[in-house]
CSV table of C-alpha atoms in Angstrom, one decimal:
chain,number,residue,atom,x,y,z
D,26,MET,CA,176.5,146.3,94.8
D,27,SER,CA,178.3,145.3,91.6
D,28,LEU,CA,175.7,146.9,89.2
D,29,ASP,CA,177.2,150.0,87.7
D,30,LEU,CA,174.7,152.5,86.3
D,31,ARG,CA,177.2,155.4,86.0
D,32,GLY,CA,176.2,156.4,82.5
D,33,LEU,CA,172.9,156.3,80.5
D,34,SER,CA,170.1,154.0,81.5
D,35,PRO,CA,167.3,154.5,78.9
D,36,ALA,CA,163.7,153.6,80.0
D,37,PRO,CA,162.5,151.9,76.9
D,38,VAL,CA,158.9,152.2,75.7
D,39,THR,CA,156.9,149.0,75.3
D,40,PRO,CA,156.1,148.8,71.6
D,41,PHE,CA,152.7,147.4,70.6
D,42,THR,CA,151.3,146.0,67.3
D,43,GLU,CA,148.6,148.0,65.7
D,44,ASP,CA,146.0,145.7,67.2
D,45,GLY,CA,147.4,146.4,70.7
D,46,ALA,CA,149.5,143.3,71.5
D,47,VAL,CA,153.0,143.6,72.8
D,48,ASP,CA,155.3,143.8,69.7
D,49,PHE,CA,158.2,141.5,70.5
D,50,ALA,CA,160.0,142.0,67.2
D,51,ALA,CA,160.0,145.8,67.9
D,52,ILE,CA,161.4,145.1,71.4
D,53,GLN,CA,164.2,143.2,69.8
D,54,ARG,CA,165.0,146.1,67.5
D,55,LEU,CA,164.8,148.7,70.3
D,56,GLY,CA,166.7,146.7,72.9
D,57,SER,CA,169.5,145.6,70.6
D,58,TRP,CA,170.0,149.1,69.3
D,59,LEU,CA,170.1,150.7,72.7
D,60,GLY,CA,172.2,147.9,74.1
D,61,SER,CA,174.8,148.4,71.3
D,62,ILE,CA,175.5,152.0,72.3
D,63,GLU,CA,178.7,152.6,74.3
D,64,GLY,CA,177.8,154.3,77.6
D,65,VAL,CA,174.4,152.6,78.0
D,66,LYS,CA,174.5,150.8,81.3
D,67,SER,CA,171.1,149.3,81.7
D,68,LEU,CA,167.6,149.2,80.2
D,69,VAL,CA,164.8,150.2,82.7
D,70,VAL,CA,161.5,148.6,81.7
D,71,LEU,CA,157.9,148.7,82.9
D,72,GLY,CA,158.1,152.3,84.1
D,73,HIS,CA,156.0,155.3,83.0
D,74,ALA,CA,157.6,155.4,79.5
D,75,GLY,CA,157.1,151.7,79.2
D,76,GLU,CA,153.4,151.8,80.1
D,77,GLY,CA,154.3,149.1,82.7
D,78,THR,CA,151.1,149.4,84.7
D,79,PHE,CA,149.0,149.1,81.6
D,80,LEU,CA,150.3,145.5,81.0
D,81,THR,CA,149.0,142.3,82.4
D,82,GLU,CA,151.3,140.5,84.9
D,83,GLU,CA,152.1,137.9,82.2
D,84,GLU,CA,152.9,140.7,79.7
D,85,GLN,CA,155.2,142.4,82.2
D,86,LEU,CA,157.3,139.3,82.7
D,87,ASP,CA,157.4,138.6,79.0
D,88,VAL,CA,158.6,142.2,78.4
D,89,ILE,CA,161.4,141.7,80.9
D,90,ARG,CA,162.4,138.5,79.2
D,91,ALA,CA,162.3,140.1,75.8
D,92,PHE,CA,164.5,143.0,76.7
D,93,VAL,CA,167.0,140.6,78.4
D,94,ALA,CA,167.0,138.5,75.2
D,95,SER,CA,167.4,141.6,73.0
D,96,THR,CA,171.0,142.1,74.1
D,97,ASP,CA,171.7,138.4,74.8
D,98,GLY,CA,171.9,139.4,78.5
D,99,ARG,CA,174.9,141.7,77.9
D,100,VAL,CA,173.1,144.8,79.3
D,101,PRO,CA,171.3,144.5,82.7
D,102,VAL,CA,167.6,145.0,82.7
D,103,VAL,CA,166.0,146.9,85.6
D,104,ALA,CA,162.3,146.3,86.3
D,105,GLY,CA,159.9,148.8,87.6
D,106,ILE,CA,158.3,147.6,90.8
D,107,THR,CA,154.9,149.2,91.0
D,108,LYS,CA,152.4,147.2,93.0
D,109,GLU,CA,150.6,149.1,95.7
D,110,GLY,CA,151.3,147.0,98.9
D,111,ASN,CA,154.6,145.8,100.2
D,112,LYS,CA,153.7,142.2,100.0
D,113,THR,CA,152.4,142.4,96.4
D,114,ALA,CA,155.4,144.5,95.4
D,115,ALA,CA,157.8,142.1,97.0
D,116,LEU,CA,156.2,139.2,95.1
D,117,GLU,CA,156.4,141.3,91.9
D,118,ALA,CA,160.1,141.8,92.5
D,119,LYS,CA,160.6,138.1,93.1
D,120,LYS,CA,159.0,137.2,89.8
D,121,ALA,CA,161.0,139.9,88.0
D,122,VAL,CA,164.2,138.2,89.3
D,123,GLU,CA,163.0,134.9,87.8
D,124,ALA,CA,162.3,136.6,84.5
D,125,GLY,CA,165.9,137.9,84.4
D,126,ALA,CA,165.8,141.4,86.0
D,127,SER,CA,169.1,142.5,87.5
D,128,ALA,CA,167.7,145.3,89.7
D,129,GLY,CA,164.4,147.0,90.6
D,130,LEU,CA,163.2,150.6,90.4
D,131,VAL,CA,160.8,150.9,93.3
D,132,TYR,CA,157.8,153.2,92.8
D,133,PRO,CA,156.0,154.7,95.8
D,134,SER,CA,152.7,153.1,96.8
D,135,HIS,CA,150.4,155.0,94.5
D,136,GLY,CA,148.0,156.0,97.3
D,137,TRP,CA,150.8,158.2,98.7
D,138,LEU,CA,150.6,160.4,95.6
D,139,ARG,CA,147.3,161.8,96.9
D,140,PHE,CA,147.3,161.1,100.6
D,141,GLY,CA,151.0,161.2,101.6
D,142,TYR,CA,152.9,158.6,103.5
D,143,GLN,CA,153.4,157.7,107.2
D,144,ASP,CA,156.8,158.2,108.6
D,145,GLY,CA,158.8,155.0,108.2
D,146,ALA,CA,156.4,153.5,105.6
D,147,PRO,CA,158.7,154.0,102.5
D,148,GLN,CA,161.6,152.4,104.4
D,149,SER,CA,159.5,149.4,105.1
D,150,ARG,CA,158.6,149.1,101.5
D,151,TYR,CA,162.2,148.8,100.4
D,152,LYS,CA,163.1,146.5,103.2
D,153,GLU,CA,160.4,144.0,102.5
D,154,ILE,CA,160.9,144.0,98.8
D,155,TYR,CA,164.6,143.3,99.2
D,156,GLU,CA,164.2,140.7,101.9
D,157,GLU,CA,161.7,138.8,99.7
D,158,SER,CA,163.4,139.0,96.4
D,159,GLY,CA,167.1,139.8,96.9
D,160,LEU,CA,166.8,142.2,94.0
D,161,PRO,CA,169.2,145.2,94.2
D,162,LEU,CA,167.0,148.3,94.4
D,163,ILE,CA,166.9,151.9,93.2
D,164,LEU,CA,165.4,154.6,95.3
D,165,PHE,CA,162.9,156.6,93.3
D,166,GLN,CA,162.4,160.2,94.3
D,167,TYR,CA,159.1,161.6,92.9
D,168,PRO,CA,158.5,165.3,92.0
D,169,ASP,CA,158.1,167.8,94.7
D,170,ASN,CA,154.5,168.6,93.7
D,171,THR,CA,153.3,165.1,94.7
D,172,LYS,CA,152.8,163.9,98.3
D,173,ALA,CA,155.0,160.9,97.5
D,174,SER,CA,158.2,163.0,97.3
D,175,TYR,CA,160.3,161.7,100.2
D,176,ASN,CA,161.8,164.2,102.7
D,177,LEU,CA,165.6,164.2,103.1
D,178,ASP,CA,165.6,162.0,106.3
D,179,THR,CA,163.5,159.4,104.5
D,180,GLN,CA,165.8,159.4,101.5
D,181,LEU,CA,168.9,159.1,103.7
D,182,GLU,CA,167.4,156.2,105.6
D,183,ILE,CA,166.4,154.3,102.5
D,184,ALA,CA,169.8,154.9,100.9
D,185,GLY,CA,171.4,153.3,103.9
D,186,GLN,CA,169.4,150.2,103.8
D,187,GLU,CA,170.7,146.8,102.6
D,188,GLY,CA,170.1,146.3,98.9
D,189,VAL,CA,169.7,150.0,97.9
D,190,PHE,CA,172.5,151.0,95.6
D,191,ALA,CA,171.2,154.0,93.6
D,192,THR,CA,168.7,156.8,93.5
D,193,LYS,CA,166.7,158.1,90.5
D,194,ASN,CA,165.9,161.7,91.5
D,195,GLY,CA,163.2,163.6,89.8
D,196,VAL,CA,162.3,166.1,92.5
D,197,ARG,CA,162.0,168.9,90.0
D,198,ASN,CA,162.6,171.5,92.7
D,199,MET,CA,166.1,172.9,92.4
D,200,ARG,CA,166.1,174.4,95.9
D,201,ARG,CA,165.6,170.8,97.2
D,202,TRP,CA,168.1,169.4,94.7
D,203,TYR,CA,170.9,171.7,95.7
D,204,THR,CA,170.3,170.8,99.4
D,205,GLU,CA,169.5,167.1,99.2
D,206,ILE,CA,171.9,165.7,96.6
D,207,PRO,CA,175.0,166.9,98.5
D,208,ALA,CA,173.5,165.5,101.7
D,209,LEU,CA,173.0,162.1,100.0
D,210,ARG,CA,176.6,162.2,98.6
D,211,ALA,CA,178.0,163.0,102.0
D,212,ALA,CA,176.1,160.4,103.9
D,213,HIS,CA,176.4,157.6,101.3
D,214,PRO,CA,179.4,158.2,99.0
D,215,GLU,CA,178.8,154.9,97.2
D,216,LEU,CA,175.2,155.7,96.3
D,217,GLN,CA,174.9,156.1,92.5
D,218,ILE,CA,172.9,159.3,91.8
D,219,LEU,CA,170.9,159.4,88.6
D,220,SER,CA,168.8,162.3,87.2
D,221,CYS,CA,165.5,161.8,85.5
D,222,HIS,CA,164.6,165.4,84.7
D,223,ASP,CA,163.9,164.7,81.0
D,224,GLU,CA,162.4,168.1,80.4
D,225,TYR,CA,165.3,170.1,81.7
D,226,LEU,CA,168.4,167.9,82.2
D,227,LEU,CA,171.1,170.6,82.0
D,228,PRO,CA,170.7,172.0,85.5
D,229,THR,CA,171.2,168.6,87.1
D,230,MET,CA,173.9,167.3,84.7
D,231,PHE,CA,176.9,168.4,86.8
D,232,ASP,CA,175.9,166.7,90.1
D,233,VAL,CA,175.1,163.1,88.9
D,234,ASP,CA,176.7,159.8,88.0
D,235,GLY,CA,174.3,159.2,85.2
D,236,LEU,CA,170.8,159.5,83.7
D,237,LEU,CA,167.8,157.2,84.0
D,238,VAL,CA,165.4,158.7,81.5
D,239,GLY,CA,162.8,157.9,78.9
D,240,TYR,CA,164.6,160.4,76.7
D,241,GLY,CA,167.2,157.7,76.3
D,242,ASN,CA,164.9,156.0,73.9
D,243,ILE,CA,165.3,158.6,71.2
D,244,ALA,CA,168.6,160.4,71.6
D,245,PRO,CA,170.9,158.0,73.5
D,246,GLU,CA,174.1,159.0,71.6
D,247,LEU,CA,173.7,162.7,72.5
D,248,LEU,CA,172.7,161.9,76.1
D,249,VAL,CA,175.9,159.8,76.5
D,250,GLU,CA,177.8,162.9,75.4
D,251,LEU,CA,175.9,165.1,77.8
D,252,ILE,CA,176.8,162.8,80.7
D,253,ASP,CA,180.5,163.0,79.7
D,254,ALA,CA,180.4,166.8,79.5
D,255,GLY,CA,178.7,166.9,82.9
D,256,LYS,CA,181.2,164.7,84.5
D,257,ALA,CA,184.0,166.8,83.0
D,258,GLN,CA,182.3,169.9,84.4
D,259,ASP,CA,182.4,171.3,80.8
D,260,TYR,CA,179.4,173.6,80.8
D,261,ARG,CA,180.1,175.0,77.3
D,262,ARG,CA,180.0,171.5,75.8
D,263,ALA,CA,177.0,170.5,77.8
D,264,HIS,CA,175.1,173.6,76.9
D,265,ALA,CA,175.8,173.1,73.2
D,266,ILE,CA,174.3,169.6,73.4
D,267,HIS,CA,171.4,171.0,75.4
D,268,GLU,CA,170.7,173.6,72.7
D,269,ARG,CA,170.9,171.0,69.9
D,270,LEU,CA,168.4,168.8,71.7
D,271,LEU,CA,166.1,171.6,72.7
D,272,PRO,CA,163.7,171.3,69.7
D,273,VAL,CA,163.2,167.7,70.5
D,274,THR,CA,162.9,168.4,74.2
D,275,LYS,CA,160.2,170.9,73.5
D,276,ASN,CA,158.2,168.6,71.2
D,277,VAL,CA,158.5,165.6,73.4
D,278,TYR,CA,158.5,166.8,77.0
D,279,HIS,CA,157.1,170.4,76.9
D,280,ARG,CA,153.7,169.4,75.6
D,281,GLY,CA,151.7,169.5,78.8
D,282,SER,CA,151.1,166.3,80.7
D,283,HIS,CA,154.3,164.4,81.2
D,284,MET,CA,152.5,161.3,80.1
D,285,GLU,CA,152.1,162.8,76.6
D,286,GLY,CA,155.9,162.4,76.5
D,287,THR,CA,155.4,158.6,76.3
D,288,VAL,CA,153.3,159.0,73.1
D,289,ALA,CA,155.8,161.5,71.7
D,290,LEU,CA,158.7,159.1,72.5
D,291,LYS,CA,157.1,156.5,70.2
D,292,TRP,CA,156.8,159.1,67.4
D,293,GLY,CA,160.5,159.9,68.1
D,294,LEU,CA,161.3,156.2,67.6
D,295,VAL,CA,159.3,156.2,64.3
D,296,ASN,CA,161.6,159.1,63.2
D,297,ARG,CA,164.7,157.0,64.2
D,298,GLY,CA,163.5,154.1,62.2
D,299,ILE,CA,163.0,151.7,65.2
D,300,LEU,CA,159.2,151.7,65.3
D,301,ASP,CA,156.7,151.7,62.4
D,302,HIS,CA,153.9,153.5,64.3
D,303,ALA,CA,153.2,155.0,67.7
D,304,THR,CA,150.4,152.8,69.1
D,305,VAL,CA,149.8,153.2,72.8
D,306,ARG,CA,147.4,151.7,75.3
D,307,THR,CA,144.6,153.6,77.0
D,308,PRO,CA,144.3,155.7,79.1
D,309,LEU,CA,147.1,157.2,76.9
D,310,LEU,CA,145.6,158.8,73.8
D,311,PRO,CA,147.1,159.8,70.4
D,312,LEU,CA,148.7,163.2,70.2
D,313,PRO,CA,146.7,166.1,68.6
D,314,ASP,CA,146.7,166.4,64.8
D,315,GLY,CA,149.9,167.9,63.5
D,316,ALA,CA,152.1,166.6,66.4
D,317,GLU,CA,153.7,163.9,64.2
D,318,GLY,CA,154.9,166.5,61.8
D,319,GLU,CA,156.1,168.8,64.6
D,320,ILE,CA,158.2,166.0,66.1
D,321,ALA,CA,159.6,165.0,62.7
D,322,ALA,CA,160.7,168.6,62.1
D,323,ALA,CA,162.3,168.8,65.6
D,324,PHE,CA,164.4,165.7,64.9
D,325,ALA,CA,165.4,167.2,61.5
D,326,GLU,CA,166.4,170.5,63.2
D,327,ALA,CA,168.5,168.7,65.8
D,328,ASN,CA,170.1,166.6,63.0
D,329,ILE,CA,169.1,163.3,64.7
D,330,GLY,CA,168.5,160.8,61.9
D,331,LYS,CA,167.5,157.2,61.3
D,332,VAL,CA,169.5,154.3,62.5
D,333,THR,CA,170.0,150.9,61.0
D,334,VAL,CA,169.3,147.9,63.2
D,335,PRO,CA,170.3,144.4,61.9
D,336,ALA,CA,167.4,142.1,61.4
């Protein structure tokens, strides 16, 4: 695969107008800013941070097109593939290609989160999606505390399938991480390994090729530096960046439900001057009273200021 994600791949939020429509002007600001930062390798849309499953199918395709346009196609756009069944997910991927997506991040079938998966079913999902769409695919490893977290044999088999070129790993169990990441490296040296442990990136930073994170919305400059420090095995420098980011990490990703982080990301983008407000779609809800001020104070403490984006 020619797609190189060895760096930072932010997962942009989907901005909305105050009346709840997709805000394409804000997408242009966000995408053009992220795409201008050296070290940003792709924009990964329609995921959890992007409220992708809260959008209509037409809106999803429009969001892909808008992010592609935001960088004039210079930065590849990766689309979240989230439909429940293999056939529907494969058709979703085919439409994403037509809208301009360069790769797909394949979510597990959502029923597996509660009930688990049959042996071989995840492999069939990736196979059918790729055969129908031709879209290069990223293996998505869910947290260990869900029943959709793939065992090592399943990961190894998916990683060896035609069309799969990277893995986004969010297992959030370091015992498994320290066992499974080396095994994936040994079996598939060409596989690009990306961490998505937004709430505690530092422990995974020295074993990966890059990051695929919602956090990339709000502090892409520092995350690019963190990746560089990790690749250099420079713990002192990586730890210093981690400590600088910690007030922001706490106020965005240590709030409780990980989904609250999506709302907090939008407040972070307000602080960076990209968004004017933090409108989200239900079932997401506004953060509690006082959260806006807490997030602003965290950005000030971390010395992360506003950016200027050309109109």
